[in-house]
């Protein structure tokens, strides 16, 4: 099995250098190249890639904007950023990047990134196979269309090697931390293999609200709304730590309308 890869970089020498570096991996198959984000987005919509090697600084839409756009697609390749700039790492992980490599790419560092992608891909496949075997399907197994055999108000999650079915009513918020998605209850944090987009589609839309690109909150668990800056807010939620969940400026107007303030 090989992961289908797309290289996106506006510089031809950079694409060739990365192609050569990846040629030593027997689990990666480079099936496409793109010179800009718009071209890459069209290719991603047309073909199912498992991994995207993505530059950040490109004319027009940059790599971070492409990474955000990918989160809205039903088929989402894992993203490894490959860039000459180190100052965008935090923003890269906000769009669920698996890794962030600096040019010129070190071969050992590249191997670690590819290993991360491969491990995550295998874990998702194993979860989907187990779901089908047990009579229900995950969003990934369904192809993202939301049509499963059953719909229950439990979210499969993991802690200390065990799978736990977390009740929707116990979820305080869900969030992205580096390249992983977690569910937070009052006193615990659980790893989940769902993307935030998949969780958003699965959770009750009358209760759960996407406050930010990296957060979904249970509105029944919100205790305080604290104005932040430039029209944004922080929500103090009812968990053990009285955590604060950010609300982006784009979502603040929707939240005000929902809560009536």
CSV table of C-alpha atoms in Angstrom, one decimal:
chain,number,residue,atom,x,y,z
A,1,UNK,CA,0.0,0.0,0.0
A,2,UNK,CA,1.3,3.4,-1.0
A,3,UNK,CA,-0.1,6.8,0.1
A,4,UNK,CA,-1.0,9.0,-2.9
A,5,UNK,CA,0.9,12.3,-2.5
A,6,UNK,CA,0.6,15.8,-4.0
A,7,UNK,CA,3.4,18.3,-3.9
A,8,UNK,CA,2.4,22.0,-3.9
A,9,UNK,CA,5.1,24.6,-4.4
A,10,UNK,CA,5.5,27.5,-6.8
A,11,UNK,CA,9.2,26.9,-7.3
A,12,UNK,CA,10.2,24.0,-9.7
A,13,UNK,CA,13.6,23.3,-8.0
A,14,UNK,CA,11.9,22.9,-4.6
A,15,UNK,CA,9.3,20.5,-6.1
A,16,UNK,CA,12.1,18.4,-7.8
A,17,UNK,CA,14.2,18.4,-4.6
A,18,UNK,CA,11.3,17.1,-2.5
A,19,UNK,CA,10.3,14.6,-5.2
A,20,UNK,CA,13.8,13.2,-5.1
A,21,UNK,CA,13.8,13.1,-1.3
A,22,UNK,CA,10.5,11.2,-1.2
A,23,UNK,CA,11.6,8.7,-3.9
A,24,UNK,CA,13.4,6.7,-1.1
A,25,UNK,CA,10.1,5.9,0.7
A,26,UNK,CA,8.3,2.8,-0.5
A,27,UNK,CA,5.0,3.9,1.1
A,28,UNK,CA,4.7,7.2,-0.8
A,29,UNK,CA,3.6,7.6,-4.4
A,30,UNK,CA,3.8,11.1,-5.8
A,31,UNK,CA,0.9,11.3,-8.2
A,32,UNK,CA,0.7,15.0,-8.8
A,33,UNK,CA,2.3,18.4,-8.5
A,34,UNK,CA,0.8,21.9,-8.3
A,35,UNK,CA,2.4,25.3,-8.7
A,36,UNK,CA,-0.2,27.2,-6.7
A,37,UNK,CA,-3.0,26.7,-4.1
A,38,UNK,CA,-5.9,27.1,-6.6
A,39,UNK,CA,-4.5,24.4,-8.8
A,40,UNK,CA,-3.9,22.2,-5.9
A,41,UNK,CA,-7.5,22.6,-4.6
A,42,UNK,CA,-8.9,21.6,-8.0
A,43,UNK,CA,-6.7,18.5,-8.0
A,44,UNK,CA,-7.7,17.5,-4.4
A,45,UNK,CA,-11.4,17.8,-5.3
A,46,UNK,CA,-10.8,15.6,-8.3
A,47,UNK,CA,-8.6,12.9,-6.8
A,48,UNK,CA,-8.3,11.3,-3.4
A,49,UNK,CA,-4.8,12.1,-2.1
A,50,UNK,CA,-3.8,10.8,1.3
A,51,UNK,CA,-1.0,13.3,1.9
A,52,UNK,CA,-0.2,16.8,0.8
A,53,UNK,CA,3.3,18.3,1.0
A,54,UNK,CA,2.5,22.0,1.0
A,55,UNK,CA,4.6,25.2,0.8
A,56,UNK,CA,3.3,28.3,2.6
A,57,UNK,CA,4.5,31.3,0.6
A,58,UNK,CA,2.9,31.2,-2.8
A,59,UNK,CA,1.3,33.8,-5.0
A,60,UNK,CA,-2.5,34.2,-4.6
A,61,UNK,CA,-3.9,31.9,-1.9
A,62,UNK,CA,-1.1,30.9,0.4
A,63,UNK,CA,-0.5,27.4,1.9
A,64,UNK,CA,-2.2,28.2,5.2
A,65,UNK,CA,-5.4,29.4,3.4
A,66,UNK,CA,-5.3,26.2,1.4
A,67,UNK,CA,-5.0,24.2,4.6
A,68,UNK,CA,-8.1,25.9,6.0
A,69,UNK,CA,-10.0,25.3,2.8
A,70,UNK,CA,-9.2,21.6,2.9
A,71,UNK,CA,-10.9,21.3,6.3
A,72,UNK,CA,-14.2,22.0,4.6
A,73,UNK,CA,-13.8,19.2,2.1
A,74,UNK,CA,-15.4,15.7,2.6
A,75,UNK,CA,-12.1,14.1,1.6
A,76,UNK,CA,-9.2,15.7,3.5
A,77,UNK,CA,-5.6,14.6,2.8
A,78,UNK,CA,-3.1,14.8,5.7
A,79,UNK,CA,-1.0,18.0,5.4
A,80,UNK,CA,2.8,18.3,5.9
A,81,UNK,CA,4.0,21.9,5.5
A,82,UNK,CA,7.4,22.3,3.8
A,83,UNK,CA,8.5,25.9,4.0
A,84,UNK,CA,11.5,28.2,4.4
A,85,UNK,CA,9.8,30.1,7.2
A,86,UNK,CA,9.6,29.0,10.8
A,87,UNK,CA,7.2,31.7,12.1
A,88,UNK,CA,4.0,30.0,10.7
A,89,UNK,CA,4.3,26.8,12.7
A,90,UNK,CA,1.5,27.7,15.2
A,91,UNK,CA,-0.9,28.7,12.4
A,92,UNK,CA,0.0,25.6,10.5
A,93,UNK,CA,-1.2,23.3,13.4
A,94,UNK,CA,-4.4,25.4,13.7
A,95,UNK,CA,-5.3,23.9,10.3
A,96,UNK,CA,-4.6,20.4,11.5
A,97,UNK,CA,-1.2,20.0,9.9
A,98,UNK,CA,0.5,16.7,10.7
A,99,UNK,CA,4.0,18.2,10.7
A,100,UNK,CA,6.0,21.3,9.8
A,101,UNK,CA,9.3,20.9,8.0
A,102,UNK,CA,11.8,23.6,7.2
A,103,UNK,CA,13.7,23.9,3.9
A,104,UNK,CA,16.2,22.5,3.1
A,105,UNK,CA,14.5,19.3,4.3
A,106,UNK,CA,16.5,17.0,6.4
A,107,UNK,CA,16.0,13.4,5.3
A,108,UNK,CA,15.7,12.0,8.8
A,109,UNK,CA,13.2,14.7,9.7
A,110,UNK,CA,11.2,14.0,6.6
A,111,UNK,CA,11.1,10.3,7.6
A,112,UNK,CA,9.6,11.2,10.9
A,113,UNK,CA,6.9,13.3,9.2
A,114,UNK,CA,6.1,10.5,6.8
A,115,UNK,CA,5.9,8.0,9.6
A,116,UNK,CA,3.4,10.2,11.4
A,117,UNK,CA,1.2,10.3,8.3
A,118,UNK,CA,1.5,6.5,7.8
A,119,UNK,CA,0.6,5.7,11.4
A,120,UNK,CA,-2.4,8.0,11.4
A,121,UNK,CA,-3.6,6.5,8.1
A,122,UNK,CA,-3.3,3.0,9.4
A,123,UNK,CA,-5.1,3.9,12.6
A,124,UNK,CA,-8.0,5.5,10.7
A,125,UNK,CA,-8.3,2.4,8.5
A,126,UNK,CA,-8.3,0.1,11.5
A,127,UNK,CA,-11.0,2.1,13.2
A,128,UNK,CA,-13.1,2.1,10.0
A,129,UNK,CA,-12.7,-1.7,9.6
A,130,UNK,CA,-13.7,-2.3,13.2
A,131,UNK,CA,-16.7,0.0,12.8
A,132,UNK,CA,-18.0,-1.9,9.8
A,133,UNK,CA,-17.4,-5.3,11.5
A,134,UNK,CA,-19.4,-4.1,14.5
A,135,UNK,CA,-22.4,-3.0,12.5
A,136,UNK,CA,-21.9,0.8,12.3
A,137,UNK,CA,-19.8,3.2,10.3
A,138,UNK,CA,-17.7,6.2,11.1
A,139,UNK,CA,-17.8,9.4,9.0
A,140,UNK,CA,-14.6,8.3,7.3
A,141,UNK,CA,-16.0,4.9,6.4
A,142,UNK,CA,-19.1,6.6,5.1
A,143,UNK,CA,-17.1,8.8,2.8
A,144,UNK,CA,-18.2,11.9,4.8
A,145,UNK,CA,-21.9,11.7,3.7
A,146,UNK,CA,-23.3,11.3,7.1
A,147,UNK,CA,-25.4,8.2,6.3
A,148,UNK,CA,-24.7,5.3,8.7
A,149,UNK,CA,-26.8,2.4,9.9
A,150,UNK,CA,-27.2,3.9,13.3
A,151,UNK,CA,-27.1,7.3,15.0
A,152,UNK,CA,-26.4,7.3,18.7
A,153,UNK,CA,-25.6,10.1,21.0
A,154,UNK,CA,-22.2,8.7,21.9
A,155,UNK,CA,-18.8,9.6,20.5
A,156,UNK,CA,-16.1,6.9,20.3
A,157,UNK,CA,-12.9,8.3,21.9
A,158,UNK,CA,-9.8,6.9,23.5
A,159,UNK,CA,-7.9,7.1,26.7
A,160,UNK,CA,-4.9,5.0,27.9
A,161,UNK,CA,-5.4,2.5,25.1
A,162,UNK,CA,-9.2,1.9,25.8
A,163,UNK,CA,-12.1,3.0,23.6
A,164,UNK,CA,-14.7,5.0,25.5
A,165,UNK,CA,-18.2,6.0,24.3
A,166,UNK,CA,-18.5,9.6,25.5
A,167,UNK,CA,-22.1,10.8,25.9
A,168,UNK,CA,-22.8,14.0,23.9
A,169,UNK,CA,-24.3,15.6,27.1
A,170,UNK,CA,-20.9,15.0,28.9
A,171,UNK,CA,-18.9,16.8,26.2
A,172,UNK,CA,-17.9,20.4,27.2
A,173,UNK,CA,-15.9,21.2,24.1
A,174,UNK,CA,-13.8,19.6,21.4
A,175,UNK,CA,-10.6,21.1,20.1
A,176,UNK,CA,-7.5,20.7,18.0
A,177,UNK,CA,-4.1,20.3,19.7
A,178,UNK,CA,-1.3,20.2,17.2
A,179,UNK,CA,-2.4,17.4,14.7
A,180,UNK,CA,-4.8,15.7,17.0
A,181,UNK,CA,-8.5,16.2,18.0
A,182,UNK,CA,-9.6,15.9,21.6
A,183,UNK,CA,-12.9,15.8,23.5
A,184,UNK,CA,-13.0,17.6,26.9
A,185,UNK,CA,-15.5,16.5,29.5
A,186,UNK,CA,-15.7,18.0,33.0
A,187,UNK,CA,-12.6,16.2,34.4
A,188,UNK,CA,-11.2,14.2,31.4
A,189,UNK,CA,-9.6,14.7,28.0
A,190,UNK,CA,-10.1,12.0,25.3
A,191,UNK,CA,-8.4,11.5,21.9
A,192,UNK,CA,-10.8,11.0,19.0
A,193,UNK,CA,-10.1,10.0,15.4
A,194,UNK,CA,-12.8,12.3,14.0
A,195,UNK,CA,-11.9,15.6,12.4
A,196,UNK,CA,-13.6,18.6,13.9
A,197,UNK,CA,-15.7,18.9,10.7
A,198,UNK,CA,-16.9,15.3,11.2
A,199,UNK,CA,-17.7,15.9,14.9
A,200,UNK,CA,-19.6,19.1,13.9
A,201,UNK,CA,-21.7,17.0,11.5
A,202,UNK,CA,-22.3,14.3,14.1
A,203,UNK,CA,-23.1,16.4,17.2
A,204,UNK,CA,-26.5,18.0,17.9
A,205,UNK,CA,-26.5,21.3,16.0
A,206,UNK,CA,-29.0,22.8,18.5
A,207,UNK,CA,-26.5,22.4,21.3
A,208,UNK,CA,-23.0,22.4,19.8
A,209,UNK,CA,-21.5,25.4,18.1
A,210,UNK,CA,-18.3,25.8,16.1
A,211,UNK,CA,-16.8,28.9,17.8
A,212,UNK,CA,-13.5,28.8,16.0
A,213,UNK,CA,-11.6,26.9,13.4
A,214,UNK,CA,-10.1,24.8,16.2
A,215,UNK,CA,-13.0,24.6,18.7
A,216,UNK,CA,-16.6,23.2,19.0
A,217,UNK,CA,-18.4,24.1,22.3
A,218,UNK,CA,-21.5,22.7,24.1
A,219,UNK,CA,-23.5,25.8,24.6
A,220,UNK,CA,-25.3,24.2,27.6
A,221,UNK,CA,-21.8,24.2,29.3
A,222,UNK,CA,-21.1,27.9,28.8
A,223,UNK,CA,-21.0,29.9,32.1
A,224,UNK,CA,-19.7,33.2,31.1
A,225,UNK,CA,-19.1,35.2,27.9
A,226,UNK,CA,-16.0,37.5,28.2
A,227,UNK,CA,-15.3,40.1,25.5
A,228,UNK,CA,-11.8,39.9,24.2
A,229,UNK,CA,-10.7,42.2,21.4
A,230,UNK,CA,-11.7,43.1,17.8
A,231,UNK,CA,-15.2,41.7,18.4
A,232,UNK,CA,-14.0,38.3,19.6
A,233,UNK,CA,-15.0,36.6,22.8
A,234,UNK,CA,-13.8,33.9,25.2
A,235,UNK,CA,-16.3,31.5,26.7
A,236,UNK,CA,-15.8,30.3,30.2
A,237,UNK,CA,-17.1,26.7,30.3
A,238,UNK,CA,-18.2,24.4,33.0
A,239,UNK,CA,-15.3,22.0,33.4
A,240,UNK,CA,-12.9,21.4,36.3
A,241,UNK,CA,-10.4,24.0,35.1
A,242,UNK,CA,-13.0,26.7,34.1
A,243,UNK,CA,-11.4,26.6,30.7
A,244,UNK,CA,-11.8,29.4,28.2
A,245,UNK,CA,-12.9,28.6,24.6
A,246,UNK,CA,-12.2,31.3,22.0
A,247,UNK,CA,-14.8,32.7,19.6
A,248,UNK,CA,-13.5,34.0,16.4
A,249,UNK,CA,-14.7,37.3,15.0
A,250,UNK,CA,-16.4,35.6,12.1
A,251,UNK,CA,-18.4,33.4,14.5
A,252,UNK,CA,-19.1,36.0,17.2
A,253,UNK,CA,-22.0,37.5,15.3
A,254,UNK,CA,-23.7,34.1,14.9
A,255,UNK,CA,-23.2,33.4,18.6
A,256,UNK,CA,-24.8,36.7,19.6
A,257,UNK,CA,-27.8,35.9,17.4
A,258,UNK,CA,-28.2,32.4,18.9
A,259,UNK,CA,-27.8,33.6,22.5
A,260,UNK,CA,-29.7,36.8,22.0
A,261,UNK,CA,-27.3,39.4,23.3
